[in-house]
Amino acid sequence: MRRPFFIARAAIAGAAALALIAAFPAASAGDAHSKSAPASRPLYMTQAPIVMLKDLDSGAILFSRGAEKRFPPASMAKVMTAYIVLDLIEKGELPRDRVITVSQATWKKWNGSNGGSTMFLRSGEKISVDELLKGLITVSANDAAAALAVGIDGSEEAFVKRMNAMASKLGMTSSHFGTPNGWPDGGVTKVSAADLILLADRLIREHPRDYARYFSLPKLQHGTSPEGKPIVQPNTNPILGRVEGVDGLKTGHTAEAGYCFLGSAKRGGRRLIMVVAGMTSDKARREEAARLMTWGFEQWEGRELVPAGAKIGRVDVGQGNAPAVLAEAAIPVRMTVPRGYAGGYSAVMRSRSPVPAPVARGTRVADLIVTPDGLPPQVTPLLAANDVGAGGFGARLRTGFYRLTGW
């Protein structure tokens, strides 16, 4: 039997507590104080100085070493550039088919003979945002990152300010960006593995269709060689097509950073995100990434507790036209445990209540924290299931009555 659920009453109203309990299978009274033996975590050995592996759905950290250490991300910085571009597209502020003209300055700085990885843009070339994103992600094109930055904000420097503002908004507390593409900049650009995992998590959750559209393309065809032949380049992802379920995200390499990789894969409904950094060769990076991802799927399992779309509880709304908003699981709520795990768990819904109105559907309003016996807590975001607009005086009176009576 599963352990009972403990509800944070400071975070949610009594009606929410009933909703949360109803969402899960009930535990018997006899199990209320049962104790299970501590879980035995699967063993993983690595020589990598920086490693982190997270189960996206449950929030469980399966392995971590040096996750808070700041290091140069090299081309993994392009994931922030991609996130910003996708966010602007989602908001309707940047059409996917908008055409950007490659400036002479951008070409001169980032052409293939000077600027590392490239999609071979030409000075004066007119190219869509959509095609630039493909080059940015598939072949790690530095010229594509610069063209997007200049096309959106007028200069790389202005776009970098946008990157740092977004990092702050997302809570990437250990990260700072100096370029849109991660080119060595004297140590200005630094991130942590934990921050990269957070960034990848947000990108995949918030832009699932665009993630599928751009991050697993096997190759890019763009430009022509001096002989007039099409230029075709393979995806730089070292384990795409080699490890089951891999569909993103981004490699990185400089002399200072070593060989790095921010990757993700999905199998059987579970998605894992990983960072491996500071490897000494492309081969070492590829083998470590494949081994870590395989270990995460084979030695751990996800157990679904409630399905996607389940209404977990109500969160109070301040000064809204309704007193509360329903919190729902946008994805199935799972707990991640060692394969064959026989213990129990507890669950708590937490939020900062009341949430100020207006609240848009899909806004993160609470967290469901599941704690398997003997393992750290695992956090699944809960989203607003409906819109709640700002309320007038009458609505505030009704809210006050609701707070007093629960009706």
mmCIF file of C-alpha atoms in Angstrom:
data_model
loop_
_atom_site.group_PDB
_atom_site.id
_atom_site.type_symbol
_atom_site.label_atom_id
_atom_site.label_comp_id
_atom_site.label_asym_id
_atom_site.label_seq_id
_atom_site.Cartn_x
_atom_site.Cartn_y
_atom_site.Cartn_z
ATOM 1 C CA MET A 1 0.000 0.000 0.000
ATOM 2 C CA ARG A 2 1.091 3.541 -0.632
ATOM 3 C CA ARG A 3 1.708 5.938 2.199
ATOM 4 C CA PRO A 4 -0.864 8.629 2.968
ATOM 5 C CA PHE A 5 -0.621 12.150 1.599
ATOM 6 C CA PHE A 6 0.271 15.137 3.738
ATOM 7 C CA ILE A 7 -1.206 18.445 2.594
ATOM 8 C CA ALA A 8 0.426 21.830 3.211
ATOM 9 C CA ARG A 9 -2.609 23.694 4.564
ATOM 10 C CA ALA A 10 -0.784 27.011 4.421
ATOM 11 C CA ALA A 11 -0.485 26.576 0.695
ATOM 12 C CA ILE A 12 -3.963 25.385 -0.318
ATOM 13 C CA ALA A 13 -7.501 25.549 0.950
ATOM 14 C CA GLY A 14 -9.386 22.636 2.502
ATOM 15 C CA ALA A 15 -11.277 21.953 -0.719
ATOM 16 C CA ALA A 16 -7.934 21.619 -2.487
ATOM 17 C CA ALA A 17 -6.812 19.048 0.058
ATOM 18 C CA LEU A 18 -9.842 16.922 -0.734
ATOM 19 C CA ALA A 19 -9.166 17.252 -4.446
ATOM 20 C CA LEU A 20 -5.548 16.173 -4.046
ATOM 21 C CA ILE A 21 -6.413 13.143 -1.921
ATOM 22 C CA ALA A 22 -9.081 12.135 -4.425
ATOM 23 C CA ALA A 23 -6.558 12.256 -7.250
ATOM 24 C CA PHE A 24 -4.464 9.452 -5.764
ATOM 25 C CA PRO A 25 -5.254 5.905 -4.624
ATOM 26 C CA ALA A 26 -6.188 5.948 -0.945
ATOM 27 C CA ALA A 27 -3.861 4.557 1.711
ATOM 28 C CA SER A 28 -5.195 2.457 4.532
ATOM 29 C CA ALA A 29 -5.095 3.747 8.107
ATOM 30 C CA GLY A 30 -2.817 0.887 9.005
ATOM 31 C CA ASP A 31 -0.174 2.217 6.640
ATOM 32 C CA ALA A 32 -0.219 5.770 7.998
ATOM 33 C CA HIS A 33 2.996 5.394 9.965
ATOM 34 C CA SER A 34 4.683 2.557 8.121
ATOM 35 C CA LYS A 35 8.377 2.867 7.364
ATOM 36 C CA SER A 36 10.093 1.336 4.392
ATOM 37 C CA ALA A 37 13.754 0.452 4.176
ATOM 38 C CA PRO A 38 15.883 3.208 2.577
ATOM 39 C CA ALA A 39 16.100 2.867 -1.172
ATOM 40 C CA SER A 40 19.336 1.552 -2.619
ATOM 41 C CA ARG A 41 20.379 3.989 -5.343
ATOM 42 C CA PRO A 42 21.849 2.410 -8.486
ATOM 43 C CA LEU A 43 25.612 2.874 -8.685
ATOM 44 C CA TYR A 44 27.137 4.999 -11.434
ATOM 45 C CA MET A 45 30.867 5.556 -11.866
ATOM 46 C CA THR A 46 32.313 8.306 -14.069
ATOM 47 C CA GLN A 47 35.507 10.229 -14.710
ATOM 48 C CA ALA A 48 33.607 13.255 -16.005
ATOM 49 C CA PRO A 49 34.191 16.329 -13.810
ATOM 50 C CA ILE A 50 30.692 17.743 -14.428
ATOM 51 C CA VAL A 51 27.672 15.469 -14.820
ATOM 52 C CA MET A 52 23.963 15.821 -14.152
ATOM 53 C CA LEU A 53 21.008 13.628 -15.087
ATOM 54 C CA LYS A 54 17.389 14.601 -14.432
ATOM 55 C CA ASP A 55 14.076 12.864 -15.029
ATOM 56 C CA LEU A 56 11.964 15.657 -16.499
ATOM 57 C CA ASP A 57 8.527 14.349 -15.525
ATOM 58 C CA SER A 58 9.229 13.697 -11.849
ATOM 59 C CA GLY A 59 11.982 16.257 -11.339
ATOM 60 C CA ALA A 60 14.186 13.554 -9.821
ATOM 61 C CA ILE A 61 17.947 14.111 -10.001
ATOM 62 C CA LEU A 62 19.327 10.670 -10.786
ATOM 63 C CA PHE A 63 23.005 11.634 -10.726
ATOM 64 C CA SER A 64 24.916 14.830 -10.023
ATOM 65 C CA ARG A 65 28.570 15.815 -9.823
ATOM 66 C CA GLY A 66 29.771 19.406 -9.991
ATOM 67 C CA ALA A 67 26.274 20.551 -10.980
ATOM 68 C CA GLU A 68 26.680 24.001 -9.399
ATOM 69 C CA LYS A 69 30.217 24.600 -10.698
ATOM 70 C CA ARG A 70 30.404 27.472 -13.197
ATOM 71 C CA PHE A 71 32.140 26.675 -16.487
ATOM 72 C CA PRO A 72 32.236 27.990 -20.084
ATOM 73 C CA PRO A 73 29.436 26.288 -22.044
ATOM 74 C CA ALA A 74 30.874 26.782 -25.543
ATOM 75 C CA SER A 75 28.112 26.181 -28.094
ATOM 76 C CA MET A 76 25.637 24.965 -25.488
ATOM 77 C CA ALA A 77 25.011 28.709 -25.016
ATOM 78 C CA LYS A 78 23.068 28.512 -28.288
ATOM 79 C CA VAL A 79 20.248 26.766 -26.426
ATOM 80 C CA MET A 80 19.515 30.100 -24.742
ATOM 81 C CA THR A 81 19.537 31.809 -28.135
ATOM 82 C CA ALA A 82 17.122 29.172 -29.434
ATOM 83 C CA TYR A 83 14.885 29.510 -26.368
ATOM 84 C CA ILE A 84 14.596 33.275 -26.840
ATOM 85 C CA VAL A 85 13.799 32.938 -30.550
ATOM 86 C CA LEU A 86 11.150 30.271 -29.876
ATOM 87 C CA ASP A 87 9.674 32.401 -27.089
ATOM 88 C CA LEU A 88 9.371 35.377 -29.456
ATOM 89 C CA ILE A 89 7.743 33.156 -32.098
ATOM 90 C CA GLU A 90 5.292 31.784 -29.521
ATOM 91 C CA LYS A 91 4.325 35.305 -28.437
ATOM 92 C CA GLY A 92 3.725 36.363 -32.040
ATOM 93 C CA GLU A 93 6.539 38.916 -31.891
ATOM 94 C CA LEU A 94 8.766 37.169 -34.436
ATOM 95 C CA PRO A 95 7.267 35.457 -37.501
ATOM 96 C CA ARG A 96 8.928 32.179 -38.331
ATOM 97 C CA ASP A 97 9.038 33.214 -41.988
ATOM 98 C CA ARG A 98 10.549 36.632 -41.302
ATOM 99 C CA VAL A 99 13.510 37.180 -43.620
ATOM 100 C CA ILE A 100 16.797 38.416 -42.148
ATOM 101 C CA THR A 101 19.536 39.892 -44.311
ATOM 102 C CA VAL A 102 23.042 38.796 -43.322
ATOM 103 C CA SER A 103 25.159 41.908 -42.852
ATOM 104 C CA GLN A 104 28.678 42.319 -44.186
ATOM 105 C CA ALA A 105 29.940 42.701 -40.600
ATOM 106 C CA THR A 106 28.271 39.467 -39.482
ATOM 107 C CA TRP A 107 29.647 37.563 -42.453
ATOM 108 C CA LYS A 108 33.148 38.969 -41.985
ATOM 109 C CA LYS A 109 33.207 38.046 -38.307
ATOM 110 C CA TRP A 110 31.624 34.587 -38.504
ATOM 111 C CA ASN A 111 32.301 33.140 -41.965
ATOM 112 C CA GLY A 112 33.587 29.591 -42.145
ATOM 113 C CA SER A 113 37.261 30.504 -42.324
ATOM 114 C CA ASN A 114 37.090 32.658 -39.182
ATOM 115 C CA GLY A 115 34.204 31.654 -36.987
ATOM 116 C CA GLY A 116 34.213 27.934 -36.287
ATOM 117 C CA SER A 117 31.002 25.979 -36.963
ATOM 118 C CA THR A 118 29.016 27.523 -39.782
ATOM 119 C CA MET A 119 26.057 27.088 -42.088
ATOM 120 C CA PHE A 120 28.008 29.026 -44.746
ATOM 121 C CA LEU A 121 25.888 32.161 -44.812
ATOM 122 C CA ARG A 122 26.897 34.779 -47.371
ATOM 123 C CA SER A 123 27.089 38.533 -47.002
ATOM 124 C CA GLY A 124 23.787 40.018 -48.128
ATOM 125 C CA GLU A 125 22.031 36.647 -48.067
ATOM 126 C CA LYS A 126 18.338 36.778 -47.214
ATOM 127 C CA ILE A 127 17.275 33.884 -45.009
ATOM 128 C CA SER A 128 14.254 33.066 -42.849
ATOM 129 C CA VAL A 129 14.226 32.778 -39.071
ATOM 130 C CA ASP A 130 13.084 29.183 -39.560
ATOM 131 C CA GLU A 131 16.148 28.275 -41.614
ATOM 132 C CA LEU A 132 18.493 30.097 -39.230
ATOM 133 C CA LEU A 133 17.085 28.090 -36.318
ATOM 134 C CA LYS A 134 17.778 24.873 -38.215
ATOM 135 C CA GLY A 135 21.380 25.943 -38.783
ATOM 136 C CA LEU A 136 21.786 27.147 -35.193
ATOM 137 C CA ILE A 137 20.639 23.857 -33.677
ATOM 138 C CA THR A 138 21.550 21.191 -36.221
ATOM 139 C CA VAL A 139 25.117 22.194 -37.109
ATOM 140 C CA SER A 140 25.820 24.632 -34.240
ATOM 141 C CA ALA A 141 26.273 27.501 -36.697
ATOM 142 C CA ASN A 142 27.938 30.521 -35.113
ATOM 143 C CA ASP A 143 26.981 32.663 -38.096
ATOM 144 C CA ALA A 144 23.313 31.699 -37.633
ATOM 145 C CA ALA A 145 23.404 32.746 -33.962
ATOM 146 C CA ALA A 146 24.921 36.111 -34.873
ATOM 147 C CA ALA A 147 22.487 36.687 -37.739
ATOM 148 C CA LEU A 148 19.528 35.987 -35.452
ATOM 149 C CA ALA A 149 20.904 38.264 -32.731
ATOM 150 C CA VAL A 150 21.501 41.170 -35.120
ATOM 151 C CA GLY A 151 18.229 40.589 -36.946
ATOM 152 C CA ILE A 152 16.215 40.645 -33.722
ATOM 153 C CA ASP A 153 17.943 43.327 -31.659
ATOM 154 C CA GLY A 154 20.206 45.188 -34.053
ATOM 155 C CA SER A 155 23.467 43.954 -32.541
ATOM 156 C CA GLU A 156 24.956 40.959 -30.769
ATOM 157 C CA GLU A 157 25.529 43.108 -27.668
ATOM 158 C CA ALA A 158 21.857 44.072 -27.420
ATOM 159 C CA PHE A 159 20.783 40.455 -27.863
ATOM 160 C CA VAL A 160 23.194 39.334 -25.134
ATOM 161 C CA LYS A 161 21.428 41.726 -22.745
ATOM 162 C CA ARG A 162 18.207 39.946 -23.636
ATOM 163 C CA MET A 163 19.883 36.590 -22.935
ATOM 164 C CA ASN A 164 20.978 37.671 -19.469
ATOM 165 C CA ALA A 165 17.567 39.134 -18.666
ATOM 166 C CA MET A 166 15.966 35.843 -19.675
ATOM 167 C CA ALA A 167 18.470 33.838 -17.601
ATOM 168 C CA SER A 168 17.514 35.933 -14.577
ATOM 169 C CA LYS A 169 13.801 35.470 -15.286
ATOM 170 C CA LEU A 170 14.196 31.699 -15.544
ATOM 171 C CA GLY A 171 16.176 31.516 -12.288
ATOM 172 C CA MET A 172 19.509 30.571 -13.865
ATOM 173 C CA THR A 173 21.401 32.030 -10.915
ATOM 174 C CA SER A 174 24.863 30.727 -11.887
ATOM 175 C CA SER A 175 24.815 31.808 -15.527
ATOM 176 C CA HIS A 176 25.983 34.839 -17.461
ATOM 177 C CA PHE A 177 26.246 35.233 -21.230
ATOM 178 C CA GLY A 178 28.679 37.316 -23.261
ATOM 179 C CA THR A 179 27.922 36.080 -26.772
ATOM 180 C CA PRO A 180 24.888 34.580 -28.563
ATOM 181 C CA ASN A 181 26.883 31.522 -29.673
ATOM 182 C CA GLY A 182 29.275 30.653 -26.819
ATOM 183 C CA TRP A 183 32.437 31.674 -28.670
ATOM 184 C CA PRO A 184 35.365 32.075 -26.177
ATOM 185 C CA ASP A 185 35.127 35.540 -24.631
ATOM 186 C CA GLY A 186 37.764 35.626 -21.913
ATOM 187 C CA GLY A 187 35.639 33.905 -19.297
ATOM 188 C CA VAL A 188 32.607 36.217 -19.506
ATOM 189 C CA THR A 189 30.193 33.451 -20.498
ATOM 190 C CA LYS A 190 29.719 30.953 -17.676
ATOM 191 C CA VAL A 191 26.929 28.527 -16.780
ATOM 192 C CA SER A 192 26.332 25.596 -14.462
ATOM 193 C CA ALA A 193 25.023 22.145 -15.308
ATOM 194 C CA ALA A 194 22.014 22.774 -13.064
ATOM 195 C CA ASP A 195 21.190 25.951 -15.005
ATOM 196 C CA LEU A 196 21.521 24.195 -18.372
ATOM 197 C CA ILE A 197 19.171 21.459 -17.179
ATOM 198 C CA LEU A 198 16.702 24.130 -16.070
ATOM 199 C CA LEU A 199 16.927 25.851 -19.465
ATOM 200 C CA ALA A 200 16.405 22.612 -21.387
ATOM 201 C CA ASP A 201 13.505 21.694 -19.099
ATOM 202 C CA ARG A 202 11.742 24.990 -19.791
ATOM 203 C CA LEU A 203 12.388 24.828 -23.538
ATOM 204 C CA ILE A 204 10.999 21.300 -23.875
ATOM 205 C CA ARG A 205 7.961 21.944 -21.653
ATOM 206 C CA GLU A 206 7.037 25.308 -23.141
ATOM 207 C CA HIS A 207 7.815 24.632 -26.807
ATOM 208 C CA PRO A 208 7.216 20.899 -27.396
ATOM 209 C CA ARG A 209 6.232 21.241 -31.054
ATOM 210 C CA ASP A 210 9.179 23.453 -31.932
ATOM 211 C CA TYR A 211 11.494 21.198 -29.943
ATOM 212 C CA ALA A 212 10.360 18.309 -32.150
ATOM 213 C CA ARG A 213 10.629 20.507 -35.251
ATOM 214 C CA TYR A 214 14.234 21.644 -34.804
ATOM 215 C CA PHE A 215 16.277 19.560 -32.389
ATOM 216 C CA SER A 216 16.366 16.127 -33.999
ATOM 217 C CA LEU A 217 16.966 16.932 -37.651
ATOM 218 C CA PRO A 218 19.562 14.408 -38.869
ATOM 219 C CA LYS A 219 21.232 16.858 -41.243
ATOM 220 C CA LEU A 220 21.165 20.353 -42.712
ATOM 221 C CA GLN A 221 21.414 21.214 -46.373
ATOM 222 C CA HIS A 222 22.223 24.867 -46.963
ATOM 223 C CA GLY A 223 24.518 26.696 -49.335
ATOM 224 C CA THR A 224 26.696 25.455 -52.165
ATOM 225 C CA SER A 225 30.348 24.554 -52.374
ATOM 226 C CA PRO A 226 32.801 26.333 -54.723
ATOM 227 C CA GLU A 227 32.122 23.482 -57.134
ATOM 228 C CA GLY A 228 28.416 24.285 -57.071
ATOM 229 C CA LYS A 229 27.385 21.219 -55.084
ATOM 230 C CA PRO A 230 24.871 21.418 -52.190
ATOM 231 C CA ILE A 231 26.504 21.602 -48.754
ATOM 232 C CA VAL A 232 25.086 18.896 -46.472
ATOM 233 C CA GLN A 233 26.184 18.699 -42.841
ATOM 234 C CA PRO A 234 25.166 16.088 -40.232
ATOM 235 C CA ASN A 235 23.665 16.965 -36.860
ATOM 236 C CA THR A 236 26.426 17.512 -34.303
ATOM 237 C CA ASN A 237 24.544 15.572 -31.591
ATOM 238 C CA PRO A 238 26.962 12.675 -30.822
ATOM 239 C CA ILE A 239 24.288 10.166 -29.742
ATOM 240 C CA LEU A 240 21.404 11.075 -32.062
ATOM 241 C CA GLY A 241 20.537 7.862 -33.884
ATOM 242 C CA ARG A 242 22.931 5.899 -31.655
ATOM 243 C CA VAL A 243 20.958 5.793 -28.398
ATOM 244 C CA GLU A 244 17.245 4.985 -28.382
ATOM 245 C CA GLY A 245 14.964 7.976 -27.873
ATOM 246 C CA VAL A 246 17.582 10.730 -28.193
ATOM 247 C CA ASP A 247 16.109 13.872 -29.787
ATOM 248 C CA GLY A 248 18.234 16.855 -28.631
ATOM 249 C CA LEU A 249 19.830 19.168 -27.595
ATOM 250 C CA LYS A 250 23.313 20.681 -28.124
ATOM 251 C CA THR A 251 27.035 19.958 -28.114
ATOM 252 C CA GLY A 252 29.816 22.342 -27.165
ATOM 253 C CA HIS A 253 33.596 22.366 -27.526
ATOM 254 C CA THR A 254 36.408 24.824 -26.975
ATOM 255 C CA ALA A 255 39.910 24.362 -25.625
ATOM 256 C CA GLU A 256 38.793 25.961 -22.352
ATOM 257 C CA ALA A 257 35.486 24.110 -21.969
ATOM 258 C CA GLY A 258 36.556 20.702 -23.253
ATOM 259 C CA TYR A 259 33.971 18.499 -24.931
ATOM 260 C CA CYS A 260 30.474 19.097 -23.530
ATOM 261 C CA PHE A 261 26.934 17.942 -24.230
ATOM 262 C CA LEU A 262 23.431 18.917 -23.127
ATOM 263 C CA GLY A 263 21.207 16.060 -24.232
ATOM 264 C CA SER A 264 17.713 14.653 -23.898
ATOM 265 C CA ALA A 265 15.917 11.421 -24.737
ATOM 266 C CA LYS A 266 12.428 9.999 -24.315
ATOM 267 C CA ARG A 267 11.445 6.358 -23.869
ATOM 268 C CA GLY A 268 8.168 4.847 -22.748
ATOM 269 C CA GLY A 269 6.785 8.204 -21.685
ATOM 270 C CA ARG A 270 9.855 9.129 -19.620
ATOM 271 C CA ARG A 271 12.130 12.001 -20.614
ATOM 272 C CA LEU A 272 15.667 12.398 -19.278
ATOM 273 C CA ILE A 273 17.891 15.480 -19.616
ATOM 274 C CA MET A 274 21.626 15.273 -19.093
ATOM 275 C CA VAL A 275 24.771 17.384 -19.017
ATOM 276 C CA VAL A 276 28.266 16.014 -19.473
ATOM 277 C CA ALA A 277 31.056 18.615 -19.489
ATOM 278 C CA GLY A 278 34.827 18.830 -19.422
ATOM 279 C CA MET A 279 35.513 15.653 -21.407
ATOM 280 C CA THR A 280 38.904 15.289 -23.091
ATOM 281 C CA SER A 281 37.780 14.129 -26.535
ATOM 282 C CA ASP A 282 34.777 13.763 -28.791
ATOM 283 C CA LYS A 283 34.949 9.991 -28.305
ATOM 284 C CA ALA A 284 34.978 10.292 -24.512
ATOM 285 C CA ARG A 285 31.989 12.669 -24.644
ATOM 286 C CA ARG A 286 30.025 10.371 -26.931
ATOM 287 C CA GLU A 287 30.691 7.256 -24.863
ATOM 288 C CA GLU A 288 29.954 8.956 -21.530
ATOM 289 C CA ALA A 289 26.732 10.498 -22.818
ATOM 290 C CA ALA A 290 25.513 7.173 -24.210
ATOM 291 C CA ARG A 291 26.416 5.293 -21.038
ATOM 292 C CA LEU A 292 24.767 7.827 -18.711
ATOM 293 C CA MET A 293 21.552 8.001 -20.701
ATOM 294 C CA THR A 294 21.318 4.215 -20.952
ATOM 295 C CA TRP A 295 21.933 3.876 -17.197
ATOM 296 C CA GLY A 296 19.166 6.378 -16.458
ATOM 297 C CA PHE A 297 16.599 4.397 -18.408
ATOM 298 C CA GLU A 298 17.720 0.896 -17.458
ATOM 299 C CA GLN A 299 18.446 1.336 -13.740
ATOM 300 C CA TRP A 300 15.532 3.662 -12.903
ATOM 301 C CA GLU A 301 11.841 3.449 -13.659
ATOM 302 C CA GLY A 302 8.987 5.942 -13.671
ATOM 303 C CA ARG A 303 5.718 5.052 -11.977
ATOM 304 C CA GLU A 304 2.681 7.061 -12.969
ATOM 305 C CA LEU A 305 0.664 8.377 -10.041
ATOM 306 C CA VAL A 306 -1.941 10.500 -11.823
ATOM 307 C CA PRO A 307 -2.562 11.043 -15.544
ATOM 308 C CA ALA A 308 -1.966 14.210 -17.523
ATOM 309 C CA GLY A 309 -4.839 16.642 -17.148
ATOM 310 C CA ALA A 310 -5.765 15.514 -13.639
ATOM 311 C CA LYS A 311 -7.043 18.346 -11.430
ATOM 312 C CA ILE A 312 -4.902 18.178 -8.289
ATOM 313 C CA GLY A 313 -6.325 21.014 -6.195
ATOM 314 C CA ARG A 314 -7.303 24.655 -5.938
ATOM 315 C CA VAL A 315 -4.967 27.585 -5.363
ATOM 316 C CA ASP A 316 -6.304 30.838 -3.911
ATOM 317 C CA VAL A 317 -6.264 33.853 -6.249
ATOM 318 C CA GLY A 318 -5.911 37.391 -4.938
ATOM 319 C CA GLN A 319 -8.159 40.151 -6.331
ATOM 320 C CA GLY A 320 -9.502 37.965 -9.121
ATOM 321 C CA ASN A 321 -12.946 37.500 -10.610
ATOM 322 C CA ALA A 322 -12.871 34.036 -9.036
ATOM 323 C CA PRO A 323 -11.516 33.138 -5.582
ATOM 324 C CA ALA A 324 -9.363 30.221 -6.748
ATOM 325 C CA VAL A 325 -7.902 28.499 -9.764
ATOM 326 C CA LEU A 326 -7.718 24.784 -10.433
ATOM 327 C CA ALA A 327 -4.179 23.376 -10.565
ATOM 328 C CA GLU A 328 -3.680 20.527 -13.006
ATOM 329 C CA ALA A 329 -0.911 18.215 -14.098
ATOM 330 C CA ALA A 330 0.051 19.159 -17.663
ATOM 331 C CA ILE A 331 2.033 15.918 -17.923
ATOM 332 C CA PRO A 332 1.530 12.600 -16.110
ATOM 333 C CA VAL A 333 2.747 12.817 -12.515
ATOM 334 C CA ARG A 334 5.375 10.153 -12.038
ATOM 335 C CA MET A 335 7.822 9.284 -9.358
ATOM 336 C CA THR A 336 11.210 7.972 -10.429
ATOM 337 C CA VAL A 337 12.581 5.125 -8.360
ATOM 338 C CA PRO A 338 15.248 2.421 -8.695
ATOM 339 C CA ARG A 339 13.997 -0.450 -10.812
ATOM 340 C CA GLY A 340 12.161 -2.941 -8.608
ATOM 341 C CA TYR A 341 11.552 -0.380 -5.829
ATOM 342 C CA ALA A 342 9.138 -1.712 -3.157
ATOM 343 C CA GLY A 343 8.763 1.328 -0.876
ATOM 344 C CA GLY A 344 6.040 3.923 -0.456
ATOM 345 C CA TYR A 345 5.828 7.687 -0.851
ATOM 346 C CA SER A 346 4.137 10.858 0.340
ATOM 347 C CA ALA A 347 2.847 13.804 -1.713
ATOM 348 C CA VAL A 348 2.379 17.477 -0.923
ATOM 349 C CA MET A 349 0.982 20.269 -3.095
ATOM 350 C CA ARG A 350 2.638 23.599 -2.423
ATOM 351 C CA SER A 351 2.046 27.084 -3.757
ATOM 352 C CA ARG A 352 2.549 30.689 -2.811
ATOM 353 C CA SER A 353 -1.041 31.547 -2.091
ATOM 354 C CA PRO A 354 -2.825 33.683 -3.034
ATOM 355 C CA VAL A 355 -1.628 33.953 -6.617
ATOM 356 C CA PRO A 356 -2.230 37.526 -7.849
ATOM 357 C CA ALA A 357 -4.795 37.986 -10.626
ATOM 358 C CA PRO A 358 -4.908 37.854 -13.567
ATOM 359 C CA VAL A 359 -3.870 34.212 -13.973
ATOM 360 C CA ALA A 360 -3.560 32.823 -17.504
ATOM 361 C CA ARG A 361 -4.327 29.196 -18.246
ATOM 362 C CA GLY A 362 -1.062 27.262 -18.343
ATOM 363 C CA THR A 363 0.699 29.475 -15.791
ATOM 364 C CA ARG A 364 2.675 27.578 -13.146
ATOM 365 C CA VAL A 365 0.714 28.066 -9.913
ATOM 366 C CA ALA A 366 1.906 25.234 -7.672
ATOM 367 C CA ASP A 367 4.229 22.253 -7.348
ATOM 368 C CA LEU A 368 3.404 18.673 -6.494
ATOM 369 C CA ILE A 369 6.223 17.319 -4.353
ATOM 370 C CA VAL A 370 6.415 13.529 -4.240
ATOM 371 C CA THR A 371 8.881 11.964 -1.810
ATOM 372 C CA PRO A 372 9.562 8.238 -2.221
ATOM 373 C CA ASP A 373 10.797 6.554 0.950
ATOM 374 C CA GLY A 374 14.543 6.975 1.291
ATOM 375 C CA LEU A 375 14.898 9.252 -1.761
ATOM 376 C CA PRO A 376 14.989 13.045 -2.196
ATOM 377 C CA PRO A 377 11.770 14.934 -3.039
ATOM 378 C CA GLN A 378 10.701 15.039 -6.694
ATOM 379 C CA VAL A 379 8.895 18.124 -8.021
ATOM 380 C CA THR A 380 6.290 18.263 -10.799
ATOM 381 C CA PRO A 381 4.980 21.724 -11.799
ATOM 382 C CA LEU A 382 1.208 22.220 -11.678
ATOM 383 C CA LEU A 383 -0.395 24.664 -14.100
ATOM 384 C CA ALA A 384 -3.543 26.774 -13.984
ATOM 385 C CA ALA A 385 -6.346 24.793 -15.616
ATOM 386 C CA ASN A 386 -8.360 27.925 -16.433
ATOM 387 C CA ASP A 387 -8.062 31.692 -16.759
ATOM 388 C CA VAL A 388 -8.873 33.935 -13.822
ATOM 389 C CA GLY A 389 -9.224 37.608 -14.663
ATOM 390 C CA ALA A 390 -8.788 40.616 -12.426
ATOM 391 C CA GLY A 391 -11.859 41.262 -10.311
ATOM 392 C CA GLY A 392 -13.663 44.407 -9.236
ATOM 393 C CA PHE A 393 -15.022 45.340 -5.826
ATOM 394 C CA GLY A 394 -17.886 42.848 -6.004
ATOM 395 C CA ALA A 395 -15.561 40.014 -6.912
ATOM 396 C CA ARG A 396 -13.312 40.843 -3.980
ATOM 397 C CA LEU A 397 -16.330 40.714 -1.654
ATOM 398 C CA ARG A 398 -17.257 37.283 -2.981
ATOM 399 C CA THR A 399 -13.659 36.147 -2.512
ATOM 400 C CA GLY A 400 -13.712 37.334 1.085
ATOM 401 C CA PHE A 401 -16.918 35.376 1.696
ATOM 402 C CA TYR A 402 -15.301 32.310 0.100
ATOM 403 C CA ARG A 403 -12.263 32.645 2.362
ATOM 404 C CA LEU A 404 -14.503 32.713 5.425
ATOM 405 C CA THR A 405 -16.964 29.999 4.476
ATOM 406 C CA GLY A 406 -15.345 27.897 1.746
ATOM 407 C CA TRP A 407 -18.368 28.545 -0.519
#
